[in-house]
Coordinates of C-alpha atoms in Angstrom, one line a residue:
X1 CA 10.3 0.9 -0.2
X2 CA 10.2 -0.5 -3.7
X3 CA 7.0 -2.8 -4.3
X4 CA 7.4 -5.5 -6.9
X5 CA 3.8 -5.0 -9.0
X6 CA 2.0 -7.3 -11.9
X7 CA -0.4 -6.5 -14.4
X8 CA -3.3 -7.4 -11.9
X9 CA -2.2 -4.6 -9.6
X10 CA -2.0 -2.2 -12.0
X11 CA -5.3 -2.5 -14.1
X12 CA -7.3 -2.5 -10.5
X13 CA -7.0 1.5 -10.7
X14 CA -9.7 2.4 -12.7
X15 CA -7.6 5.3 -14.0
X16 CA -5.1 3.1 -14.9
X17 CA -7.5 1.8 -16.9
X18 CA -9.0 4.4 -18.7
X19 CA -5.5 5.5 -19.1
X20 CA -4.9 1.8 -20.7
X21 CA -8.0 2.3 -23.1
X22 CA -6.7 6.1 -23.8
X23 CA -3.6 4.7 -25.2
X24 CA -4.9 1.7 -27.1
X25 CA -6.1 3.8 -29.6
X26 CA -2.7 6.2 -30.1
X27 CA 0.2 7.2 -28.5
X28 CA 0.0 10.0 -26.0
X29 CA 2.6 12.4 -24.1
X30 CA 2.0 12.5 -20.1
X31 CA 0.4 15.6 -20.9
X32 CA -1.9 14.8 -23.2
X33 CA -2.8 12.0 -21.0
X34 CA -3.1 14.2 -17.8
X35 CA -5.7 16.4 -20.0
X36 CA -8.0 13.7 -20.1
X37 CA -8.3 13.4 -16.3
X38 CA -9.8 15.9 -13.5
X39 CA -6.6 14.8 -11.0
X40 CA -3.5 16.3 -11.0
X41 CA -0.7 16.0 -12.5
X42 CA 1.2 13.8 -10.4
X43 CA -0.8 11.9 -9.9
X44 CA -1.5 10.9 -13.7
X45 CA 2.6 10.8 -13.8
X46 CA 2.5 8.0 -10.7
X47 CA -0.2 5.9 -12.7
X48 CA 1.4 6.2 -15.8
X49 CA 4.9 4.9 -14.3
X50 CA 3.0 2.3 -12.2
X51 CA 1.5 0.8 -15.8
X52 CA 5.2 1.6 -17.3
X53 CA 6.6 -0.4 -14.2
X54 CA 4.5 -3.7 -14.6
X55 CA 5.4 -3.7 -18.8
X56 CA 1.7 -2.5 -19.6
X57 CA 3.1 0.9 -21.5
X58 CA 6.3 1.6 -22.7
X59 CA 8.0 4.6 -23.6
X60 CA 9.5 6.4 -26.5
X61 CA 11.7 9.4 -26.6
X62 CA 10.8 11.6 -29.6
X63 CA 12.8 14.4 -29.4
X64 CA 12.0 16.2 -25.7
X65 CA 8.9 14.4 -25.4
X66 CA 8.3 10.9 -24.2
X67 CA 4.9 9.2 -26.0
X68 CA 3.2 6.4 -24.1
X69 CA 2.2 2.8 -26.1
X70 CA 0.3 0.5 -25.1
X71 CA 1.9 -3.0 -24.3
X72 CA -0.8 -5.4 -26.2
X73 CA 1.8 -8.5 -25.3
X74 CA 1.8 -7.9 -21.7
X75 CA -2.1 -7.7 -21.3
X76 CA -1.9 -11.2 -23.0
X77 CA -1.3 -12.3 -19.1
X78 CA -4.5 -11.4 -18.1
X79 CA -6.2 -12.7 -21.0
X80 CA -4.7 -16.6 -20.3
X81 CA -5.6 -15.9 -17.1
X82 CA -9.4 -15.1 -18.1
X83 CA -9.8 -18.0 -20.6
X84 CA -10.9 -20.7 -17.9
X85 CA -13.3 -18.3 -17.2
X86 CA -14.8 -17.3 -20.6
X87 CA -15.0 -21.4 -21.4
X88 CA -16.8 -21.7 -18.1
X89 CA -19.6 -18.8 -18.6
X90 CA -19.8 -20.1 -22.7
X91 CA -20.3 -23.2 -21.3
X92 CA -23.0 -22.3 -19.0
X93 CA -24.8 -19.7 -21.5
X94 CA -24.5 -23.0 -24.3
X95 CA -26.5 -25.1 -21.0
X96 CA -29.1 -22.2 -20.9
X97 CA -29.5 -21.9 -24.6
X98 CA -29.7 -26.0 -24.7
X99 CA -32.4 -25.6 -22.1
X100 CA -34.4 -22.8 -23.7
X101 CA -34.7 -24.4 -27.0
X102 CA -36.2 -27.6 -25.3
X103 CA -39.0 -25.2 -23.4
X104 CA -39.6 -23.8 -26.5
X105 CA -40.3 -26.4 -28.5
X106 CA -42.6 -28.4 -25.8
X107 CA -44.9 -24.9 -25.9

């Protein structure tokens, strides 16, 4: 059974991302990613093909290793998705600041 997956289902693993902030910073082998964990193996290998899957890494052969990268473009999804959000909580926190500043100012 092959699942169709989007960014959303993949960062909902924690792992996945912790494996996504691992590789933001440089390049990594499975192996060098799997170091970084407590699970096995495979199981690193499943997340990291699940994040490969839904566009999130991508791979490069250099010589008989592959090295992981992290996909900034693709995360760009979940940040358009997030901005209604952000303006709505700014928004809010501008309200509260607003507010405070009037309470102040009547002390």
């Amino acid at each position: 059974m092959n699942l169709r997956r989007d960014v959303f289902q993949a960062i909902a693993d924690p792992t996945r991302r912790s494996i996504l902030l691992l590789l933001a910073a440089q390049s990594m082998t499975a192996g060098a990613i799997a170091a970084n964990f407590e699970t096995a193996r495979p199981t690193i290998s499943k997340h990291i093909q699940i994040l490969t899957e839904c566009e999130l890494l991508r791979q490069e052969q250099s010589g008989r290793e592959i090295y992981y990268h992290f996909n900034p473009a693709k995360m760009k999804e979940v940040a358009e998705w997030l901005t209604p959000f952000a303006k709505l909580w700014d928004d809010r926190f501008n309200k509260l600041e607003n507010l405070m500043k009037k309470y102040k100012s009547k002390k």
